[in-house]
GROMACS .gro file of C-alpha atoms in nm:
model
   98
    1MET     CA    1   1.781   0.028  -3.551
    2ASN     CA    2   1.582   0.278  -3.350
    3SER     CA    3   1.791   0.479  -3.107
    4SER     CA    4   1.501   0.557  -2.869
    5THR     CA    5   1.446   0.320  -2.582
    6ILE     CA    6   1.119   0.254  -2.403
    7THR     CA    7   1.154   0.131  -2.050
    8THR     CA    8   0.863  -0.016  -1.861
    9THR     CA    9   0.875  -0.073  -1.490
   10VAL     CA   10   0.646  -0.339  -1.351
   11SER     CA   11   0.594  -0.364  -0.980
   12PRO     CA   12   0.479  -0.682  -0.810
   13ASP     CA   13   0.120  -0.710  -0.702
   14GLU     CA   14   0.123  -0.630  -0.331
   15THR     CA   15  -0.252  -0.675  -0.278
   16GLY     CA   16  -0.214  -0.979  -0.053
   17LYS     CA   17   0.053  -0.810   0.157
   18ALA     CA   18  -0.162  -0.496   0.193
   19GLN     CA   19  -0.457  -0.706   0.307
   20GLN     CA   20  -0.242  -0.880   0.568
   21LEU     CA   21  -0.106  -0.548   0.696
   22ILE     CA   22  -0.455  -0.399   0.718
   23GLU     CA   23  -0.591  -0.698   0.908
   24LEU     CA   24  -0.293  -0.692   1.145
   25GLY     CA   25  -0.321  -0.316   1.187
   26LEU     CA   26  -0.692  -0.335   1.270
   27ALA     CA   27  -0.626  -0.615   1.519
   28MET     CA   28  -0.372  -0.392   1.696
   29ASP     CA   29  -0.561  -0.063   1.650
   30PRO     CA   30  -0.934  -0.131   1.603
   31GLU     CA   31  -1.013   0.240   1.611
   32ALA     CA   32  -0.774   0.299   1.316
   33ARG     CA   33  -0.607   0.600   1.478
   34SER     CA   34  -0.291   0.544   1.275
   35GLU     CA   35  -0.256   0.761   0.965
   36ILE     CA   36  -0.042   0.491   0.805
   37LEU     CA   37  -0.317   0.233   0.851
   38ALA     CA   38  -0.583   0.475   0.727
   39ARG     CA   39  -0.378   0.557   0.416
   40LEU     CA   40  -0.318   0.189   0.347
   41ILE     CA   41  -0.690   0.118   0.369
   42ALA     CA   42  -0.769   0.419   0.147
   43GLY     CA   43  -0.515   0.302  -0.110
   44SER     CA   44  -0.668  -0.044  -0.111
   45ILE     CA   45  -1.032   0.058  -0.155
   46HIS     CA   46  -1.035   0.388  -0.345
   47GLY     CA   47  -1.243   0.422  -0.659
   48GLY     CA   48  -0.974   0.557  -0.890
   49PRO     CA   49  -0.688   0.804  -0.930
   50GLU     CA   50  -0.902   1.119  -0.916
   51THR     CA   51  -1.078   1.032  -0.589
   52ALA     CA   52  -1.036   1.184  -0.244
   53LEU     CA   53  -0.934   0.846  -0.098
   54CYS     CA   54  -0.664   0.796  -0.360
   55HIS     CA   55  -0.539   1.149  -0.296
   56PHE     CA   56  -0.526   1.084   0.079
   57ALA     CA   57  -0.349   0.750   0.029
   58GLY     CA   58  -0.082   0.909  -0.188
   59THR     CA   59  -0.027   1.242  -0.015
   60GLY     CA   60  -0.165   1.222   0.339
   61GLU     CA   61  -0.380   1.528   0.263
   62LEU     CA   62  -0.733   1.448   0.375
   63ARG     CA   63  -1.034   1.612   0.216
   64ALA     CA   64  -1.270   1.482   0.484
   65GLU     CA   65  -1.609   1.567   0.332
   66GLU     CA   66  -1.514   1.424  -0.008
   67ALA     CA   67  -1.363   1.114   0.153
   68LEU     CA   68  -1.678   1.048   0.359
   69ALA     CA   69  -1.897   1.091   0.051
   70GLU     CA   70  -1.678   0.845  -0.136
   71LEU     CA   71  -1.690   0.594   0.151
   72ASN     CA   72  -2.070   0.613   0.147
   73GLN     CA   73  -2.073   0.525  -0.225
   74LEU     CA   74  -1.829   0.232  -0.210
   75ARG     CA   75  -1.957  -0.118  -0.274
   76LEU     CA   76  -1.713  -0.371  -0.132
   77PRO     CA   77  -1.728  -0.735  -0.030
   78PHE     CA   78  -1.875  -0.796   0.316
   79GLU     CA   79  -1.538  -0.895   0.462
   80LYS     CA   80  -1.399  -0.545   0.389
   81GLU     CA   81  -1.679  -0.354   0.564
   82GLU     CA   82  -1.460  -0.339   0.875
   83TRP     CA   83  -1.203  -0.152   0.667
   84VAL     CA   84  -1.460   0.105   0.554
   85ASP     CA   85  -1.586   0.148   0.912
   86ALA     CA   86  -1.234   0.197   1.047
   87LEU     CA   87  -1.142   0.446   0.776
   88GLY     CA   88  -1.468   0.632   0.831
   89ARG     CA   89  -1.391   0.664   1.203
   90TYR     CA   90  -1.043   0.793   1.120
   91VAL     CA   91  -1.179   1.049   0.874
   92LEU     CA   92  -1.441   1.170   1.122
   93ALA     CA   93  -1.188   1.199   1.405
   94ARG     CA   94  -0.925   1.372   1.194
   95GLY     CA   95  -1.178   1.593   1.020
   96ALA     CA   96  -1.296   1.716   1.358
   97ARG     CA   97  -0.937   1.811   1.450
   98SER     CA   98  -0.878   2.002   1.125
   0.00000   0.00000   0.00000
């Protein structure tokens, strides 16, 4: 018998819940001024773990120019364009304050 143990943690898929929270958040704050909402959107649409949007979603540290470039390259379904627009507005507003 092998004495080493491998433990795997599996988290539930929260995609549907994230989508609901984003839609609710945008209904309440269409200008996406909330950092929490912006980070949730970024975490839902980023292009991978090494991207500026993923970094922002995980840490709250915004690299505005990189994030805007990434947003311009994203190809998402039509129904998520509102998300990209809202996040873009947030990045532009916050980038101007930094």
